[in-house]
Tab-separated table of C-alpha atoms in Angstrom:
chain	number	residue	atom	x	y	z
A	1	UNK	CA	109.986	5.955	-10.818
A	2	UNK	CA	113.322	4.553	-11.124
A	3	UNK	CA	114.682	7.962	-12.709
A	4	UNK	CA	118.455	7.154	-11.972
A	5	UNK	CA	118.076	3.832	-13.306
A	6	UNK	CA	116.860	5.454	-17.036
A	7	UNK	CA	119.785	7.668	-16.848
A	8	UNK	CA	122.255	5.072	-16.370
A	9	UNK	CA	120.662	3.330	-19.203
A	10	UNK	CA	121.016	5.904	-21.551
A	11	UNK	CA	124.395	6.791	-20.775
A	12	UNK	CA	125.238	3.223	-22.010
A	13	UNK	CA	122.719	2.956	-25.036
A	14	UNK	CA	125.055	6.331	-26.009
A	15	UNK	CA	128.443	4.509	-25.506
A	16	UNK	CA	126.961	1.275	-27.412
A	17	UNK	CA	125.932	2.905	-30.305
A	18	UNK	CA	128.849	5.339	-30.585
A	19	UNK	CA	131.404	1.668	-30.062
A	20	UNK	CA	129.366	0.290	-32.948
A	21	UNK	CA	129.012	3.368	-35.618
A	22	UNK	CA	133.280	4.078	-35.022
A	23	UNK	CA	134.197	0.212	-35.872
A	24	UNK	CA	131.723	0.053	-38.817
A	25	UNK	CA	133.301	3.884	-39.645
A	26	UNK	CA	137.252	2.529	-39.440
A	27	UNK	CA	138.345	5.703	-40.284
A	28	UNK	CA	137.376	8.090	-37.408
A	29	UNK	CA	136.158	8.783	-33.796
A	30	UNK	CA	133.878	10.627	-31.996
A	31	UNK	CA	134.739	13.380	-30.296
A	32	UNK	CA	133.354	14.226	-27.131
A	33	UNK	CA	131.530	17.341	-25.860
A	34	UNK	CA	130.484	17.652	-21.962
A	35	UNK	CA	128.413	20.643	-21.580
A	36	UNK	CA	126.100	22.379	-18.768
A	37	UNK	CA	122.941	24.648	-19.005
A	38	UNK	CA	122.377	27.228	-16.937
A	39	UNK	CA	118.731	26.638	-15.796
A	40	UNK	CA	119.486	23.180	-14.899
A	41	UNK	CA	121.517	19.974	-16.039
A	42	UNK	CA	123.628	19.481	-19.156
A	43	UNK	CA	124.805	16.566	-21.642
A	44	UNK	CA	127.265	15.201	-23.299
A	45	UNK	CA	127.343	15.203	-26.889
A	46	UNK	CA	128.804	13.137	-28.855
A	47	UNK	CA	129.997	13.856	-32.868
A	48	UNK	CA	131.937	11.973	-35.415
A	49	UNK	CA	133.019	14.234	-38.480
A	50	UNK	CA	134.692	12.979	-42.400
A	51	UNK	CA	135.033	9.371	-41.657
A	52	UNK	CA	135.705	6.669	-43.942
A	53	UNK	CA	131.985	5.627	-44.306
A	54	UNK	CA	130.215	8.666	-42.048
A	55	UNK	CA	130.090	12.074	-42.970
A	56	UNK	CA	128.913	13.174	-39.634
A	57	UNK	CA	127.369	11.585	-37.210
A	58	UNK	CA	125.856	12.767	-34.153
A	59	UNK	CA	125.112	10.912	-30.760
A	60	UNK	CA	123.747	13.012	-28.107
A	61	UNK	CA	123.051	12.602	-24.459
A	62	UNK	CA	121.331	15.130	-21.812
A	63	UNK	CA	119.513	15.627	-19.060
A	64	UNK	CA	117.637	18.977	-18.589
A	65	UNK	CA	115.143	20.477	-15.883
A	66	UNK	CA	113.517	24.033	-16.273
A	67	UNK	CA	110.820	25.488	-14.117
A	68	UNK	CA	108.185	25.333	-17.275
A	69	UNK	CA	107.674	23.065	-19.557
A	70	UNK	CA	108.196	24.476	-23.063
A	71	UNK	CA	104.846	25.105	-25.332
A	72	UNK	CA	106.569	22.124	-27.473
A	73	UNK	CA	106.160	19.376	-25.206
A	74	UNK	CA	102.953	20.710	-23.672
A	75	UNK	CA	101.020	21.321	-26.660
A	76	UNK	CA	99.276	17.707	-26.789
A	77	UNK	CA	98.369	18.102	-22.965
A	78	UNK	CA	97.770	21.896	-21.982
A	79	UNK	CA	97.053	20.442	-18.577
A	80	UNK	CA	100.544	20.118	-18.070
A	81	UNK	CA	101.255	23.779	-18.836
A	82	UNK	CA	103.259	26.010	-16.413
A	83	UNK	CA	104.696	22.498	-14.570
A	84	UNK	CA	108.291	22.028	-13.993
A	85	UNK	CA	109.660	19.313	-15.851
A	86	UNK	CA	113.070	17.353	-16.574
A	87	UNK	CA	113.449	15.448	-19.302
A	88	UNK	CA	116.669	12.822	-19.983
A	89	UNK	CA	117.258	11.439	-23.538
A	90	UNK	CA	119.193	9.811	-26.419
A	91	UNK	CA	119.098	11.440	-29.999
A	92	UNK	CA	121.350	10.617	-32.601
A	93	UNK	CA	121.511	11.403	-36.576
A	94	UNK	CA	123.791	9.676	-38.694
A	95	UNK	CA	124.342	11.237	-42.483
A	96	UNK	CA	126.754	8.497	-44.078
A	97	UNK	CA	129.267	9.789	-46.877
A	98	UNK	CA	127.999	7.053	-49.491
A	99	UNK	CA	124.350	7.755	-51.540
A	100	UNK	CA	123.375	4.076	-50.958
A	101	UNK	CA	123.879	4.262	-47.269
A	102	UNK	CA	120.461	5.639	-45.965
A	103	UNK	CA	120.628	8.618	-43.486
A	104	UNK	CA	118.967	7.232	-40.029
A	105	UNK	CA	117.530	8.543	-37.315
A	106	UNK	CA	116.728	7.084	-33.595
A	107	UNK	CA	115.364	8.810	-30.121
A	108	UNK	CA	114.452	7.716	-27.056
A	109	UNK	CA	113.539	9.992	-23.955
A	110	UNK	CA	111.514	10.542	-20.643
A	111	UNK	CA	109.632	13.231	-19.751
A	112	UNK	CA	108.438	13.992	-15.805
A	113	UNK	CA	106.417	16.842	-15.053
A	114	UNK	CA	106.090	17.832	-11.650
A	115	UNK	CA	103.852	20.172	-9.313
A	116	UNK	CA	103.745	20.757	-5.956
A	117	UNK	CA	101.098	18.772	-4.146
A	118	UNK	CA	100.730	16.528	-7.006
A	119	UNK	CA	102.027	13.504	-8.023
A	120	UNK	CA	104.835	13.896	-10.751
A	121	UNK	CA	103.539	13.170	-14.280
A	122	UNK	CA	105.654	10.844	-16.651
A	123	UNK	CA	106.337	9.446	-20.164
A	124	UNK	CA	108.657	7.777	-22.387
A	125	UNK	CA	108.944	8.576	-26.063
A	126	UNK	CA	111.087	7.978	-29.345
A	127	UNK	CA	111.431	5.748	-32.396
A	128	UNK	CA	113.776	5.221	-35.208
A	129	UNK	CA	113.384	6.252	-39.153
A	130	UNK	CA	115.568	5.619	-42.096
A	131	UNK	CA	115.706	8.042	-45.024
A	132	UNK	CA	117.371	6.615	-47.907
A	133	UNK	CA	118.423	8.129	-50.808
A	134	UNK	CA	118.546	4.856	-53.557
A	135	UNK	CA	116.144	2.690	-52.322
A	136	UNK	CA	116.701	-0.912	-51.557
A	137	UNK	CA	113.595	-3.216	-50.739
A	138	UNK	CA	115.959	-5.972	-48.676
A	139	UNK	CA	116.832	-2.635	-46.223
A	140	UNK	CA	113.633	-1.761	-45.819
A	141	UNK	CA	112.624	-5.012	-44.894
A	142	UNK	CA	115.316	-5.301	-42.509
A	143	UNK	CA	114.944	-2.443	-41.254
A	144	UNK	CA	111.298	-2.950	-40.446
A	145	UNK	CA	111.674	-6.587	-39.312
A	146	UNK	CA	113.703	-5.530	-36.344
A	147	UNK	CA	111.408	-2.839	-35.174
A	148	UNK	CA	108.584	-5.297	-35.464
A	149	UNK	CA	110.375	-8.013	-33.608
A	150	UNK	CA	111.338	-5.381	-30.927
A	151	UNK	CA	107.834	-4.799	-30.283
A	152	UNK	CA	106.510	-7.428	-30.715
A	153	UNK	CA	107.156	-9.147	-26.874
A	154	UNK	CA	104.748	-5.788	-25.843
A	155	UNK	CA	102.033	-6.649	-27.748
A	156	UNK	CA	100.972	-7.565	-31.285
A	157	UNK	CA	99.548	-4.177	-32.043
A	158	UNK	CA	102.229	-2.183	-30.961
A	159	UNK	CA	104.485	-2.783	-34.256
A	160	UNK	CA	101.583	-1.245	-36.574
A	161	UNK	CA	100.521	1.136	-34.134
A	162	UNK	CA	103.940	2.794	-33.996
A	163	UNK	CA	104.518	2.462	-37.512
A	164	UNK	CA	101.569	4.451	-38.480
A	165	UNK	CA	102.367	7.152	-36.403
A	166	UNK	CA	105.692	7.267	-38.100
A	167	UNK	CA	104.548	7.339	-40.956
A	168	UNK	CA	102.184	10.002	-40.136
A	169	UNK	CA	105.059	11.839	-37.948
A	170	UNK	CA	107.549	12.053	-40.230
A	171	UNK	CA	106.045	13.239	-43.308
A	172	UNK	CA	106.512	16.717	-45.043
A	173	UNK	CA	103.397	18.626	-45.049
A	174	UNK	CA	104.268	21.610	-47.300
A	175	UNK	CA	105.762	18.996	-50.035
A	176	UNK	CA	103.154	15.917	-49.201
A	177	UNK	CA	105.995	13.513	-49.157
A	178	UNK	CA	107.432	11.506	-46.424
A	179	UNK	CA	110.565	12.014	-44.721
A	180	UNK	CA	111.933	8.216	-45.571
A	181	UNK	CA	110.421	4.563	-45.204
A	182	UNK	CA	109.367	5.077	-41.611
A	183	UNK	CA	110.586	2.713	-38.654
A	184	UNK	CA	108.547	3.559	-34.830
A	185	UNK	CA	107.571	6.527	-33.502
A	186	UNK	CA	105.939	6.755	-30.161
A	187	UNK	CA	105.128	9.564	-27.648
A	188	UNK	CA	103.192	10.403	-24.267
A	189	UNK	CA	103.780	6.692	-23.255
A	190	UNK	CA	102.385	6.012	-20.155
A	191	UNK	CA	99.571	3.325	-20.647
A	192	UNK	CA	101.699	0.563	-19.110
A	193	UNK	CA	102.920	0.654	-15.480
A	194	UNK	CA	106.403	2.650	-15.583
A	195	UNK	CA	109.034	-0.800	-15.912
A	196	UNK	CA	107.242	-1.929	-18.621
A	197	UNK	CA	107.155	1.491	-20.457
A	198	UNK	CA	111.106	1.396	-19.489
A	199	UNK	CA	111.321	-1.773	-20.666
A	200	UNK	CA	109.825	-1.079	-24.340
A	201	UNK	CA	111.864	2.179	-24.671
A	202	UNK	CA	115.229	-0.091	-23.984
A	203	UNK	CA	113.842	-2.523	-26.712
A	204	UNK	CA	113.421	0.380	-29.160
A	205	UNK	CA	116.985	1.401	-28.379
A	206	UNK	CA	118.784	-1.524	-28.129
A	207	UNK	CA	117.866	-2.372	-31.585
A	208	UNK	CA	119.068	0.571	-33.436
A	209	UNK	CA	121.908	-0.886	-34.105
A	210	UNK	CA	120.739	-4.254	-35.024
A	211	UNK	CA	118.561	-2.165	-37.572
A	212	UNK	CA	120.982	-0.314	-38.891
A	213	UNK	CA	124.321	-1.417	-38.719
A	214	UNK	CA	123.661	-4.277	-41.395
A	215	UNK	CA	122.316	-1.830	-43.971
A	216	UNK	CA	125.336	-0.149	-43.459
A	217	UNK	CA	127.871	-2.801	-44.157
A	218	UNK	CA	125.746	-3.954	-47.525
A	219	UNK	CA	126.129	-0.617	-48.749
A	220	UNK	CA	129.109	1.231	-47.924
A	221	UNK	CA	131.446	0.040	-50.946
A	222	UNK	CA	128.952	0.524	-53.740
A	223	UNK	CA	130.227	2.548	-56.070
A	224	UNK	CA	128.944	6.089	-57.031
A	225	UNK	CA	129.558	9.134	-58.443
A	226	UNK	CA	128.634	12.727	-58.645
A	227	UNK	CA	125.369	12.093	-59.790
A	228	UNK	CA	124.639	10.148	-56.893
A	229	UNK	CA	126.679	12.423	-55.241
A	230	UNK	CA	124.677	15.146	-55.946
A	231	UNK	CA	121.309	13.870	-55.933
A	232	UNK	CA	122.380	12.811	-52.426
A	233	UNK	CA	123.015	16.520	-51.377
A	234	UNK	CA	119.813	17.197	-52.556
A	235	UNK	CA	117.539	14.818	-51.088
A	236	UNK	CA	119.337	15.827	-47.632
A	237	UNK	CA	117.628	19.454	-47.988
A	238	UNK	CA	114.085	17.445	-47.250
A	239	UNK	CA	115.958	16.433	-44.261
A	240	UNK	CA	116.496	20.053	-43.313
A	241	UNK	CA	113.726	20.675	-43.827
A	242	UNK	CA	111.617	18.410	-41.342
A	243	UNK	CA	114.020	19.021	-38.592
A	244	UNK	CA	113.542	22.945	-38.895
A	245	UNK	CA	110.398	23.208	-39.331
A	246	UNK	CA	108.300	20.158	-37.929
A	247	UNK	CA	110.734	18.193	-35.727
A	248	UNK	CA	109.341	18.405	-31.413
A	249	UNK	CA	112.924	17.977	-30.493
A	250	UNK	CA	114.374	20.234	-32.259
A	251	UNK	CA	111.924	22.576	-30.996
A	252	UNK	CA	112.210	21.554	-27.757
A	253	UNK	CA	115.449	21.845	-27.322
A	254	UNK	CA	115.655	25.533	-28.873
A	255	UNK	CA	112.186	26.719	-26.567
A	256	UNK	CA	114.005	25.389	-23.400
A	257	UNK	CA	117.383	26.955	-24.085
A	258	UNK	CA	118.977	23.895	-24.597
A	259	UNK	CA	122.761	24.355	-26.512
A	260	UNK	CA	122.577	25.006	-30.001
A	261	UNK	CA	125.220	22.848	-31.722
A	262	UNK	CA	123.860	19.678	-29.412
A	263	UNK	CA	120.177	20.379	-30.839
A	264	UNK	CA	121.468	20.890	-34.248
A	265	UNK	CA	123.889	18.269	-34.911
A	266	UNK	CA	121.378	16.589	-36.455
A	267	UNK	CA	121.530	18.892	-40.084
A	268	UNK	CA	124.157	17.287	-42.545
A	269	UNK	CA	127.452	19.355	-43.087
A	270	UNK	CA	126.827	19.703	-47.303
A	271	UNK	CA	123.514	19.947	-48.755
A	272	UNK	CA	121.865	21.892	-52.009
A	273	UNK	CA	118.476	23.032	-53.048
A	274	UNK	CA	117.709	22.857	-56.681
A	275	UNK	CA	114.990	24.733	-57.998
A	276	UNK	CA	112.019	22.670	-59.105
A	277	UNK	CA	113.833	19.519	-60.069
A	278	UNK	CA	112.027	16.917	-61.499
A	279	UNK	CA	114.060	13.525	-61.782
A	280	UNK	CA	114.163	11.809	-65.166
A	281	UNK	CA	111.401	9.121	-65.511
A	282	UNK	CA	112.441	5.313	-65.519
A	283	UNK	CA	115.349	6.498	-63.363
A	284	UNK	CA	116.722	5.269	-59.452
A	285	UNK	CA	116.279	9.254	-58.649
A	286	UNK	CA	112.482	8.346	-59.907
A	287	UNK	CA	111.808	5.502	-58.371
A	288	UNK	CA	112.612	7.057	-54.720
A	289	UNK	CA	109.590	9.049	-54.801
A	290	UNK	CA	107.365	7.161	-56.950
A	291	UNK	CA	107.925	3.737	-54.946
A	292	UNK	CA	110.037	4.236	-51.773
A	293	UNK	CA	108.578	7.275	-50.437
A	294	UNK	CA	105.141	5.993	-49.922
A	295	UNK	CA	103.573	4.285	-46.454
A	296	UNK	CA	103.570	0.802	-47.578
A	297	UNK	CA	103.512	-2.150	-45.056
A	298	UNK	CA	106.897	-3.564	-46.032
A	299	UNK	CA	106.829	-7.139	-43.994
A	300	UNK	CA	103.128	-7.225	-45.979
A	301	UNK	CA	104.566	-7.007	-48.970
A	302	UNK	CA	108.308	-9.086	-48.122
């Protein structure tokens, strides 16, 4: 395992994406948070707050070890159960100021598990989603293109693999409805020898941006106003709601004592919760949930 290697790696997947968001964002900077953890390594978040085009948007970096892996990242393999562990990782959440910007999400990590008189246990996992708020069928196509295409020198079932399994992932149980329009997810990767795993999980990374960034630039001088406004505040409550409740890393990081405002820097800094609303039919508000927020093979239908 070249351990070092993914660490360096991730350290300038954060820098890359954090150059890119701030010169699409003209307006403001992130700040920059260095932190340590008591049981074992640290991190360095990242945050930008009230830009021009980003409300907030958070970057984060760290590298933890603790002498037992929390019940959140051993609950798929209860062999693993009792087994030291670090685990090194990128996680950002970016919740952009403009309704027809969609909020996005990316990850990517590695897990080792480790036991004396046994050989250390490894995996790579993460993904990207995009939640908009007004859907647009040329983003989701986009957005979907690139994670195919970054897949797609790993196999030709990769692409549909992961997508189903973000689809499935990030989906709201109590409110059957899904978080966005999907992206990747993947977890427990180890089926490939460790540099090709690597390899994948630098793909996935790498083309955040390339996913993203485009969407972003179509979108960010739209007009709006409070309607959009507000059904944009409301819509981010769903968000809320999946990373308090379902979400593995934000469970992870709370069951491993991890820092709080790194692990939550992923909730947006406004957002309402209106009881029972029911959008008005034949409207954009409508059409999110009746036609966006449904698993639909968007390069099928493109």
């Amino acid at each position: 395992m070249q351990i070092d290697q993914v660490k360096s790696y991730l350290l300038q997947l954060q820098d890359s994406i954090c150059t890119a968001l701030a010169a699409e964002d003209g307006g403001a900077d992130f700040i920059v948070d260095e932190w340590q953890r008591e049981e074992g390594g640290g991190g360095r978040s990242r945050v930008l707050s009230d830009g021009a085009v980003f409300e907030k948007a958070g970057v984060n970096f760290s590298h933890v070890m603790g002498a037992n892996l929390p019940p959140s990242a051993s609950a798929s393999r209860p062999e693993l159960a009792g087994r030291s562990y670090q685990a090194m990782g990128v996680s950002l959440v970016i919740h952009p100021r403009n309704p027809y910007v969609p909020t996005s999400h990316a990850n990517v990590r590695l897990f080792v598990a480790e036991k004396e008189g046994a050989a250390p246990i490894w995996w790579f996992g993460g993904g990207y989603d995009l939640t908009p708020y007004y859907g647009n069928r040329e983003d989701c196509v986009h957005w979907h293109r690139v994670a195919r295409d970054a897949c797609a020198p790993f196999g030709e079932e990769v692409y549909p693999r992961f997508k189903a399994w973000c689809d499935d992932y990030f989906h709201l149980k109590h409110r059957q409805e899904p978080r966005g329009i999907g992206g990747l997810f993947f977890d427990d990767l180890n089926e490939w020898d460790f540099d090709t795993s690597f390899a994948f999980m630098r793909a996935v990374g790498d083309s955040y941006i390339d996913a993203y960034r485009p969407i972003v630039a179509r979108r960010k001088d739209t007009a709006y106003g409070d309607r959009e406004r507000q059904f944009q505040l409301y819509r981010r409550g769903r968000y809320v709601e999946f990373n308090l409740v379902f979400d593995r890393g934000t469970l992870f990081g709370l069951q491993s004592g991890g820092r709080t405002e790194a692990i939550l820097m992923s909730l947006p800094p406004l957002v309402r919760w209106d009881y029972d609303y029911q959008p008005d039919s034949g409207t954009a508000e409508a059409e999110l949930t009746e036609y966006y927020l449904q698993d639909r093979d968007w390069l099928a239908e493109a």
